CSV table of C-alpha atoms in Angstrom, one decimal:
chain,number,residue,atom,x,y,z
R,324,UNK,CA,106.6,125.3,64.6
R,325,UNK,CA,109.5,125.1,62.4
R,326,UNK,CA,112.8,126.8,63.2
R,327,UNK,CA,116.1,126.7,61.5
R,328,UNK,CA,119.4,128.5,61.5
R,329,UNK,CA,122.8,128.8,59.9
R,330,UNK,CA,125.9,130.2,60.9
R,331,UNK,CA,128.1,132.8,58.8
R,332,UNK,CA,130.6,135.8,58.5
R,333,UNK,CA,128.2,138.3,57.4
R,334,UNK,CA,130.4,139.5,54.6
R,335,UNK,CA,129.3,140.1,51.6
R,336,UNK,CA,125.5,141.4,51.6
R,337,UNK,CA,124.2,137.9,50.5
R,338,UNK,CA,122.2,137.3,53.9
R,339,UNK,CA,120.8,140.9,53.2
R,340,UNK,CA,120.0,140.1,50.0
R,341,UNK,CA,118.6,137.0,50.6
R,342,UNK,CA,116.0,138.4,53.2
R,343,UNK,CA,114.9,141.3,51.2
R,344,UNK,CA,113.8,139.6,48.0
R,345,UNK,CA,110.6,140.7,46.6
R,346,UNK,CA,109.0,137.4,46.1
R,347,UNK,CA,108.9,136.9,50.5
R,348,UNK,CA,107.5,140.1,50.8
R,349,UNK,CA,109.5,141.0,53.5
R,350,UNK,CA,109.1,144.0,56.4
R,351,UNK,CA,111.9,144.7,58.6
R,352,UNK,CA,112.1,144.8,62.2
R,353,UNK,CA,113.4,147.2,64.4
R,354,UNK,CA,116.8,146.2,65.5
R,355,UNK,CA,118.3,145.6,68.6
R,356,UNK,CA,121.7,147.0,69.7
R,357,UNK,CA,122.3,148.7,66.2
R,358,UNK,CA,122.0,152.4,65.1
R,359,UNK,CA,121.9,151.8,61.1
R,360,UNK,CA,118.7,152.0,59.4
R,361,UNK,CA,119.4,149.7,56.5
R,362,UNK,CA,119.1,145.5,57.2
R,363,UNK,CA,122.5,145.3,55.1
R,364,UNK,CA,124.2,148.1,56.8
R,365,UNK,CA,122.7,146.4,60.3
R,366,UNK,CA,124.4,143.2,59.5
R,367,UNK,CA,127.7,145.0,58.7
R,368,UNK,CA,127.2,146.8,62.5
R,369,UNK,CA,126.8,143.7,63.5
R,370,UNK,CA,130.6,142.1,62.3
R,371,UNK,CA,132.2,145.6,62.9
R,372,UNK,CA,131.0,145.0,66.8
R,373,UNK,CA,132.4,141.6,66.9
R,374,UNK,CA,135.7,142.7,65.6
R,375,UNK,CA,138.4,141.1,68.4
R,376,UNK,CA,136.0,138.3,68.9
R,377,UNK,CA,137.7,134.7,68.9
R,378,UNK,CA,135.7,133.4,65.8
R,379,UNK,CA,135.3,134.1,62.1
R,380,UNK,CA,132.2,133.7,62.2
R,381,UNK,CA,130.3,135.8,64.2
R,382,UNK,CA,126.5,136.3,62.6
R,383,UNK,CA,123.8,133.4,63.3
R,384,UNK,CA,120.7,133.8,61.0
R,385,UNK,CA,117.8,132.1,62.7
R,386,UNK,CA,114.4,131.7,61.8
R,387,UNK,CA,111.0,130.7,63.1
R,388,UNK,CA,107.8,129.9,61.4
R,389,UNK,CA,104.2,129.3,63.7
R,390,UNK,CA,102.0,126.4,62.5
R,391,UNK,CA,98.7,128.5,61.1
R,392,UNK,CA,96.3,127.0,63.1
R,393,UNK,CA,97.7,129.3,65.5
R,394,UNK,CA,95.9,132.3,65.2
R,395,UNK,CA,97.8,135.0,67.2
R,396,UNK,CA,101.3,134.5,64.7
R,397,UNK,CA,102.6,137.6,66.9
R,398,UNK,CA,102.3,136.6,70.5
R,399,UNK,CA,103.8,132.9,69.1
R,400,UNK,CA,106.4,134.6,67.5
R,401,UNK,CA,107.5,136.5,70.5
R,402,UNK,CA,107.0,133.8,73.1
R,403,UNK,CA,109.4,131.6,70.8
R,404,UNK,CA,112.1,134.2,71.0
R,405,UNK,CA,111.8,134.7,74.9
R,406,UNK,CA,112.6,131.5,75.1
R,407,UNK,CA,115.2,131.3,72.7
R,408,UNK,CA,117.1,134.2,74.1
R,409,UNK,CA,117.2,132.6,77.6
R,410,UNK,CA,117.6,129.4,76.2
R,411,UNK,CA,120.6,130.2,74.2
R,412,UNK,CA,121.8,133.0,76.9
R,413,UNK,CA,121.5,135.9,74.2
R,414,UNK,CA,119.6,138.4,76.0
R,415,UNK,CA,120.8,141.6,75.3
R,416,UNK,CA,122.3,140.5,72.1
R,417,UNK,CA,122.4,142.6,69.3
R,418,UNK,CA,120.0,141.4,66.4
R,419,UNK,CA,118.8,142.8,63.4
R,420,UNK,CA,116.0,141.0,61.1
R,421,UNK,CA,113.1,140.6,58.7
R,422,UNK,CA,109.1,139.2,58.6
R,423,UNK,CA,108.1,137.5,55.7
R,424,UNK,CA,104.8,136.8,54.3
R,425,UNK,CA,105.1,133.7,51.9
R,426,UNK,CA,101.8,131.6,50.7
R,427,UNK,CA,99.5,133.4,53.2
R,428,UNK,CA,102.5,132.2,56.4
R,429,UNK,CA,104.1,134.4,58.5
R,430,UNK,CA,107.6,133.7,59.7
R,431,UNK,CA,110.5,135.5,61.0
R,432,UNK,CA,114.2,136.0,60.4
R,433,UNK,CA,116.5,137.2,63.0
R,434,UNK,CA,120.7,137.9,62.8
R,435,UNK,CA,122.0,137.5,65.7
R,436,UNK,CA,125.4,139.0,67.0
R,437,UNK,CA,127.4,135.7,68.7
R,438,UNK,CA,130.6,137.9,70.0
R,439,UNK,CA,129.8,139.4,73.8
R,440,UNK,CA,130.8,142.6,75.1
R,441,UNK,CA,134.0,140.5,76.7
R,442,UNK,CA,135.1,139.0,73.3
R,443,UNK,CA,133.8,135.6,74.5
R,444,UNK,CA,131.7,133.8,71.8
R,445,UNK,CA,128.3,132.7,72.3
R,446,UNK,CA,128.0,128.9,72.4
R,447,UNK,CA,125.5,127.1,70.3
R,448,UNK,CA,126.5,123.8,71.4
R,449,UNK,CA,123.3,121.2,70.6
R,450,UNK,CA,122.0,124.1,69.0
R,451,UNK,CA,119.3,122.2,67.0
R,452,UNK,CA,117.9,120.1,69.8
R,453,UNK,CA,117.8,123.4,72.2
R,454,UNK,CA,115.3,125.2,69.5
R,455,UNK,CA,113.1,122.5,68.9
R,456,UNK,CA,112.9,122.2,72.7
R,457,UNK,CA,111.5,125.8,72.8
R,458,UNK,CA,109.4,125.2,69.2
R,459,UNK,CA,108.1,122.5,71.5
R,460,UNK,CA,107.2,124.5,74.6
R,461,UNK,CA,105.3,127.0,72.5
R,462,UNK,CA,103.5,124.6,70.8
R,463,UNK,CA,102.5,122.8,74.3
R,464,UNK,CA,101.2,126.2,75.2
R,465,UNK,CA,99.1,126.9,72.4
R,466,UNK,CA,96.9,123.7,72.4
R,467,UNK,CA,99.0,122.1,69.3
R,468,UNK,CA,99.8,118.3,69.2
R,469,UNK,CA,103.6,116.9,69.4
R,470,UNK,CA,105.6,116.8,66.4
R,471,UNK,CA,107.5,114.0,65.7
R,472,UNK,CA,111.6,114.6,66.5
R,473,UNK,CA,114.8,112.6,66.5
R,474,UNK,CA,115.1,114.8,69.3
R,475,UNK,CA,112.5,113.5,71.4
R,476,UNK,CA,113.7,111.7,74.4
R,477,UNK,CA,116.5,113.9,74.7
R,478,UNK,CA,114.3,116.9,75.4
R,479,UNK,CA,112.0,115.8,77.4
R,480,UNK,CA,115.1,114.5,79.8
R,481,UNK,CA,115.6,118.1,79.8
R,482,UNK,CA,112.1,119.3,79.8
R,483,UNK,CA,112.1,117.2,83.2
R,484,UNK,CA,115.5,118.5,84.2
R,485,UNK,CA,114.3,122.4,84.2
R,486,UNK,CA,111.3,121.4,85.8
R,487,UNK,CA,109.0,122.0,82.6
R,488,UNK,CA,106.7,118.5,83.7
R,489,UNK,CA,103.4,119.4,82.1
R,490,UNK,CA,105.7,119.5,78.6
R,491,UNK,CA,107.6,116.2,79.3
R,492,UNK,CA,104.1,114.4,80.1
R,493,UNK,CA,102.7,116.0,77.1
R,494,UNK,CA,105.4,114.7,75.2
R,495,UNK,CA,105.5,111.3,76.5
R,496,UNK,CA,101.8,110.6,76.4
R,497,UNK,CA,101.8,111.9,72.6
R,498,UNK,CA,104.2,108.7,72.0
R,499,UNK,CA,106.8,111.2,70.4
R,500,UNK,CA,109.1,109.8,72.9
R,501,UNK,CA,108.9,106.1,72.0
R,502,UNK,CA,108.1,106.5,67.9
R,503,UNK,CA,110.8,105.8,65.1
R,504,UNK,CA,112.8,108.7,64.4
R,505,UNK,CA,112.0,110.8,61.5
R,506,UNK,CA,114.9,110.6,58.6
R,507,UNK,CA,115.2,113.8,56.3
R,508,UNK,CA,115.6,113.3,52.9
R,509,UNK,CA,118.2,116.0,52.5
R,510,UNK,CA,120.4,117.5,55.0
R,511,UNK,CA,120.5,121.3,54.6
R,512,UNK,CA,124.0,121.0,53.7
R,513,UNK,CA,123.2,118.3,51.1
R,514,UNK,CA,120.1,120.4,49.7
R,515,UNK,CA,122.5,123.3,49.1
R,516,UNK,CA,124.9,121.5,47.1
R,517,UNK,CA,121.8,119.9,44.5
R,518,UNK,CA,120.8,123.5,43.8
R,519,UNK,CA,124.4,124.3,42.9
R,520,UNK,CA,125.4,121.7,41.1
R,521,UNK,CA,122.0,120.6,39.7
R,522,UNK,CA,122.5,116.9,40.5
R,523,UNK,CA,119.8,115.5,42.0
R,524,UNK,CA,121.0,112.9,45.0
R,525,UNK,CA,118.4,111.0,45.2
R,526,UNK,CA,119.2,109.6,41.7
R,527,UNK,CA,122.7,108.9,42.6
R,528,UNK,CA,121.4,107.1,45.4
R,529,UNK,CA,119.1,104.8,43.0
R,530,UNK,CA,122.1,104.5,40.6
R,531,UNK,CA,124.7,103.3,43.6
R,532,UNK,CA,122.2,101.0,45.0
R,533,UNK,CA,121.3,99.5,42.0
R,534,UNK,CA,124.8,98.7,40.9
R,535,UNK,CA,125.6,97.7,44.3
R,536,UNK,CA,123.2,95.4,44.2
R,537,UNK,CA,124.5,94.5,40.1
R,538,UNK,CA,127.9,94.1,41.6
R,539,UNK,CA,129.5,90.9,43.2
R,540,UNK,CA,133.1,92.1,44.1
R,541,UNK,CA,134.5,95.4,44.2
R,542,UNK,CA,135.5,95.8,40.9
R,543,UNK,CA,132.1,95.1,39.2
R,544,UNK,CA,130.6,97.7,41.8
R,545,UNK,CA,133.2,100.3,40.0
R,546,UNK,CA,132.4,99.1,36.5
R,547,UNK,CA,128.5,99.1,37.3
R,548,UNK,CA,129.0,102.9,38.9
R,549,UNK,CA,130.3,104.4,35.6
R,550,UNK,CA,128.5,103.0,33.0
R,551,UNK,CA,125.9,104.5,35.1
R,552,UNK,CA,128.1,107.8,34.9
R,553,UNK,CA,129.2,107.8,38.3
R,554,UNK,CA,133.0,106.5,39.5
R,555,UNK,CA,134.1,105.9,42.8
R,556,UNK,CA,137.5,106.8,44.2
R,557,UNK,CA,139.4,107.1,47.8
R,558,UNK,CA,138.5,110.5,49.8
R,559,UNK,CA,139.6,111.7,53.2
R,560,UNK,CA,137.9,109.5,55.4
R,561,UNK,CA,137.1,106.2,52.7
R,562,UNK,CA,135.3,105.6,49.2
R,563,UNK,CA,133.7,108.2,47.8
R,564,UNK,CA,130.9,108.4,44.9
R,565,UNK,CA,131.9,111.2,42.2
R,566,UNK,CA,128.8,112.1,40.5
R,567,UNK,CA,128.9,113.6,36.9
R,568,UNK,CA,129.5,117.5,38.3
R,569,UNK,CA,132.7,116.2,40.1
R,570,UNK,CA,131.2,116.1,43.4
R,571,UNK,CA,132.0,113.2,46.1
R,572,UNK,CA,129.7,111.3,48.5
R,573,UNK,CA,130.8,109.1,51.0
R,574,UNK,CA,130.4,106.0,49.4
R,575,UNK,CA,129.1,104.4,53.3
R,576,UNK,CA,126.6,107.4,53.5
R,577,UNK,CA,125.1,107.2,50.5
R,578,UNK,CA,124.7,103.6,50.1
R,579,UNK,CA,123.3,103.0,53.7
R,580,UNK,CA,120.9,106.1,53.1
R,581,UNK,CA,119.6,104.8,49.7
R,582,UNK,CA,119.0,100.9,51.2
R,583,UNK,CA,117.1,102.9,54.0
R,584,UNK,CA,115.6,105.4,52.1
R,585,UNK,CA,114.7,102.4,49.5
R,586,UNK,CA,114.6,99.8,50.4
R,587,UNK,CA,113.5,100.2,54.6
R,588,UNK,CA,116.9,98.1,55.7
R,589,UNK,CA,119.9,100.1,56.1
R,590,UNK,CA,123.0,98.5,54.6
R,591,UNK,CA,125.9,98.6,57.4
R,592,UNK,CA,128.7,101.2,56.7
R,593,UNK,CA,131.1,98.1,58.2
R,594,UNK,CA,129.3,95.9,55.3
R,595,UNK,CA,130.2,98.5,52.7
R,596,UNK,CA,134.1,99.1,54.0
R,597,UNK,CA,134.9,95.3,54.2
R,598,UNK,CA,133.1,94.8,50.7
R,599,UNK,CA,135.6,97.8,49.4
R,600,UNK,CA,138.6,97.0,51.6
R,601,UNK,CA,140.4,95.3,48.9
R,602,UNK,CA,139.9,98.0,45.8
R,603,UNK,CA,142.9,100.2,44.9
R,604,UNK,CA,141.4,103.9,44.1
R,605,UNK,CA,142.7,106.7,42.6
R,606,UNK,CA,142.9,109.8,44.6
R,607,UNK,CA,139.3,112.1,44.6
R,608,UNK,CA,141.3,114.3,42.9
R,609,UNK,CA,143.6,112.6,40.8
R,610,UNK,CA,142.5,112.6,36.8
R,611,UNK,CA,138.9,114.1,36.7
R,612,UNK,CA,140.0,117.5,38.4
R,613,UNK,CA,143.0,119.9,38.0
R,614,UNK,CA,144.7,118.3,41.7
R,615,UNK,CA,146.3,122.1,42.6
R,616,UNK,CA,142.7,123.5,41.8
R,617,UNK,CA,141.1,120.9,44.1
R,618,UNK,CA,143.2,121.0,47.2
R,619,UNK,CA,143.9,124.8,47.0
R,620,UNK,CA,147.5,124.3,45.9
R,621,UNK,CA,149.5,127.5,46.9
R,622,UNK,CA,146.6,129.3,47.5
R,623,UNK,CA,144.5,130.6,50.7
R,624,UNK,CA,141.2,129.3,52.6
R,625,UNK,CA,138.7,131.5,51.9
R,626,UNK,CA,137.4,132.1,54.8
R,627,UNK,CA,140.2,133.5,56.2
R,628,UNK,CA,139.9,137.0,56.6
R,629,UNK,CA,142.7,139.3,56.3
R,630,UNK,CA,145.0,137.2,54.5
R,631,UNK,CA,145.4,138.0,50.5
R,632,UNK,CA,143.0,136.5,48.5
R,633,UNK,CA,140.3,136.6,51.5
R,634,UNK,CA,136.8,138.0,51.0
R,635,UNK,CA,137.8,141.7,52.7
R,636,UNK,CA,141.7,141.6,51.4
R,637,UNK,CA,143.1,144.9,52.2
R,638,UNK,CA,141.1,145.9,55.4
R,639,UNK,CA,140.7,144.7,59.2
R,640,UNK,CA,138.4,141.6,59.2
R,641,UNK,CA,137.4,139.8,62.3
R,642,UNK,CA,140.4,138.7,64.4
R,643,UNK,CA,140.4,135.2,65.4
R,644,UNK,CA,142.5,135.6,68.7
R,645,UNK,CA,145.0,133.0,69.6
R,646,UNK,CA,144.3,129.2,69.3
R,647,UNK,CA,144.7,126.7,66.6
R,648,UNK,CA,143.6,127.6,63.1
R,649,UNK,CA,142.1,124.5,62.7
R,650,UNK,CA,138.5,125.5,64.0
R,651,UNK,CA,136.6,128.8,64.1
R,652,UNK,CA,136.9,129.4,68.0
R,653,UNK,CA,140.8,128.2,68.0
R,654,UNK,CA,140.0,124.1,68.8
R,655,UNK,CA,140.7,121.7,66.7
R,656,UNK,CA,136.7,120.7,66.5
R,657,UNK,CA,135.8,123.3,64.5
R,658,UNK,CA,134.8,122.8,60.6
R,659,UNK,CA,138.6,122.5,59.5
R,660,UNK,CA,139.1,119.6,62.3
R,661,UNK,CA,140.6,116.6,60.9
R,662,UNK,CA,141.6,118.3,57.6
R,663,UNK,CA,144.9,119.2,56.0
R,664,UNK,CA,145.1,122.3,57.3
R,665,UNK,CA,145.9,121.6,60.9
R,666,UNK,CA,148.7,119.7,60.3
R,667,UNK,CA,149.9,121.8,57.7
R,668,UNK,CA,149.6,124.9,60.5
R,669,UNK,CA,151.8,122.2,63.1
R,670,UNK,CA,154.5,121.6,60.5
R,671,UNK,CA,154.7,125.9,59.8
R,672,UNK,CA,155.0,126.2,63.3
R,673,UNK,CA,158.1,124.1,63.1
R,674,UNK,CA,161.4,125.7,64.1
R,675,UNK,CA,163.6,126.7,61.2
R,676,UNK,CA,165.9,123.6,61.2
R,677,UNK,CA,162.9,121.1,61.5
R,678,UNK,CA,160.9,123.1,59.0
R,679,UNK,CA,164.1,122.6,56.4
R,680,UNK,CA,164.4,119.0,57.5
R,681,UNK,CA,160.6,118.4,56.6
R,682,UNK,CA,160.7,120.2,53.1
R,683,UNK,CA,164.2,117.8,52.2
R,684,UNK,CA,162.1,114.9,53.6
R,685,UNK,CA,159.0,115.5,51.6
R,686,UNK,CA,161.4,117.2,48.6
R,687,UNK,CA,163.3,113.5,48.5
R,688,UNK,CA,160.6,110.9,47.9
R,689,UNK,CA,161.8,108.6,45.2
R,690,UNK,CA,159.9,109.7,42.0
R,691,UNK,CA,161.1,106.1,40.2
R,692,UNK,CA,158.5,103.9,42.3
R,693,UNK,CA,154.8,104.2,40.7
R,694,UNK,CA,153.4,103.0,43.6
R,695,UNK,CA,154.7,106.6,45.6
R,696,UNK,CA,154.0,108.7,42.6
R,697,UNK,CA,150.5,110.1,44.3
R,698,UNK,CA,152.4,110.4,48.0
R,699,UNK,CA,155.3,112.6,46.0
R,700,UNK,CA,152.5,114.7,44.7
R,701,UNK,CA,150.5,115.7,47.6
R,702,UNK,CA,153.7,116.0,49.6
R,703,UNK,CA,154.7,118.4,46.8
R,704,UNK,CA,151.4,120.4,47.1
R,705,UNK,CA,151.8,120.8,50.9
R,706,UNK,CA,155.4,121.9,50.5
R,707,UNK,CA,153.9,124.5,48.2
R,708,UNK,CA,151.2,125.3,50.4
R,709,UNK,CA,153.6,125.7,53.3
R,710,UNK,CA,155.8,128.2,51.3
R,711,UNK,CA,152.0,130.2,50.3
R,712,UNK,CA,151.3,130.1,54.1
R,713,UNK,CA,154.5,132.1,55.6
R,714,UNK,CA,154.1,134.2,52.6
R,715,UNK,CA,151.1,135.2,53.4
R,716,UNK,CA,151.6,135.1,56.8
R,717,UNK,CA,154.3,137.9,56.5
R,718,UNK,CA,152.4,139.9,54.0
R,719,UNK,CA,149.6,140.0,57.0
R,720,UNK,CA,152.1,141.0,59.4
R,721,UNK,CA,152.9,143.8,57.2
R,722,UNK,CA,149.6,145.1,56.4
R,723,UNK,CA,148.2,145.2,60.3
R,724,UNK,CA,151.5,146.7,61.5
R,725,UNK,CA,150.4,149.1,64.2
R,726,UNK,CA,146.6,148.4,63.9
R,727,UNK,CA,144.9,147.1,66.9
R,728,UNK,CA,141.3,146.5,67.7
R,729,UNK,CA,138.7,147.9,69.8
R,730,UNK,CA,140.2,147.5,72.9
R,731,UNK,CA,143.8,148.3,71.5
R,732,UNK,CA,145.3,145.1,71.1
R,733,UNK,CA,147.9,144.7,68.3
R,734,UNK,CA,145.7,142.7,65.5
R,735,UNK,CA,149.2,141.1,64.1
């Protein structure tokens, strides 16, 4: 059985749209939870419900799709989702969805509402382990083999755990347990961004290996990148590979994934940093981008609803309740963790004397030195981005004055 599932804010009739092309055939299913008829309008139920929830992102599309050998698809379809539901604790969850009918295959899509009654979030914590734990239950029960899974030994601890032995055995006499872990060739996230940019990464990969390999220091690695039409330059976390649509790899990733991918040997990241280590780079975004474009000078995440410029500007969105911006359930782990705009949200936060003391320090930087040329620049972007960020913040305050949600707390 394959399953899959992504996580979203539901805005914007592109998950409807997606579900409901003509080429998947698709029926819908009754809903759960939900009095609209149409899948779109369900969806948009759905986010209205979870409207004082603590996360922007409130709708989780998942999907499962029944090996064919199986001949009852139905009874597979619903064991799978019994399972799911306890698994995930979502019984009673509102959910709205589709079956399609690709290439002779049934599978199904469901939406899931993540915000309960309570405003508490659902957690989908190992979420990708848990469903191929059910995926693997279902198959055990309908007389298929095991399917290979990097996930493996970790579910069958569990399987054990929850008392499900006659799946753990089946599992561990299938050899599942003790084979080499499957590698994907893409990541979903990966996959997404070749379809949009029509780059295909598994070309860049053969081009960075094979001037890696061309290369003896760190220099000849950058000259054997671009006259391959590739560059590499410093990103957040280390080296990045810019391929020709502007788009960066890490340079560790994609090096170790091609010599494994390739070559059946993965190079170590730590052989890749220490062959780098002495290389001064140019910024990721300095030269073959507008910088202000890049790093959203002056301008608003998109993803935040409710502030201008949002998806949903000029109406209530979903609330996200207290916490630090930085993540989608207020921790600092969510997708913003480690990024600019945490610290940017700790130096707003700043009293007004230390705020004014920050803008002369980062203001004051000594424009005459080259080497602190690309330091005075970013600090000038944040001080921009900073002044964007209590401007929109009080434009915010303005617009939900006296609006509260569902259970009447102010929305400000």
């Amino acid at each position: 059985m394959i399953s899959g599932a992504t996580r979203g804010t539901g805005l914007g009739g592109a998950l409807s749209r997606h579900l409901l092309k003509a080429e998947n055939d698709a029926t819908v299913i009754p809903p759960r939870g939900l009095a609209s008829p149409a899948l779109a309008d369900q969806i948009c139920e759905i986010v209205a419900q979870s409207a004082g929830g603590r996360t922007d992102r409130p709708i989780y599309h998942v999907f499962c799709s029944p090996d064919p050998a199986i001949a009852d698809n139905v009874a597979v379809r619903a064991r799978f989702w019994a399972l799911f539901e306890a698994e995930m604790d979502m019984a009673g969850q509102p959910f709205c969805g589709v079956v399609h009918r690709k290439d002779g295959r049934l599978h199904e899509h469901r939406v899931y509402g993540l915000v309960r009654p309570s405003g508490g979030v659902v957690s989908l914590s190992w979420d990708y382990a848990r469903r191929e734990k059910c995926a693997q239950i279902v198959e055990h029960e309908f007389g298929m083999a095991a399917v290979p899974s990097k996930h493996a030994r970790t579910i069958a601890k569990r399987l054990q755990a929850d008392g499900r032995h006659d799946v753990a055995d089946w599992m561990v006499a299938s050899g599942t347990t003790t084979s080499e872990r499957p590698v994907a060739r893409l990541t979903p996230r990966e996959r997404l961004i070749g379809e949009r940019t029509g780059i295909d990464l598994d070309a860049v990969r053969r081009a960075t290996l094979a001037a890696w390999h061309e290369a003896v220091d760190g220099p000849a690695f950058v000259m054997a990148l671009r006259t391959r039409g590739l560059d590499l330059r410093q990103g957040r976390v280390g080296p990045v590979i810019v391929d020709g649509s502007g788009t960066t790899h890490l340079a560790t990733r994609v090096i170790g994934a091609a010599s494994r991918r390739f070559e059946g040997e993965r190079i170590p990241a730590a052989t890749v940093k220490a062959f780098l280590a002495d290389l001064d780079l140019q910024g990721a975004n300095d030269g073959s981008r507008d910088p202000a474009k890049a790093d959203g000078a002056g301008a608003v995440a998109p993803r935040d609803p409710g502030r201008p410029g949002a998806p949903g500007d000029g109406r209530v969105g979903v609330r996200r309740s207290g916490g630090d911006p930085g993540g989608p359930h207020g921790s600092r782990c969510g997708s913003d963790g480690g990024r600019t705009g945490v610290a940017l949200a700790r130096l707003q936060s700043a009293s007004g004397a230390r705020g004014a003391m920050i803008r002369r320090r980062l203001g004051g930087l000594d424009m005459s030195l080259g080497r602190h040329r690309a330091a005075v620049e970013r600090a000038s972007r944040a001080t921009e981005r900073l002044d964007a960020m209590a401007a929109a913040k009080r434009e915010r305050a303005w617009a939900l004055w006296g609006v509260t949600d569902i259970w009447g707390i102010p929305l400000q």
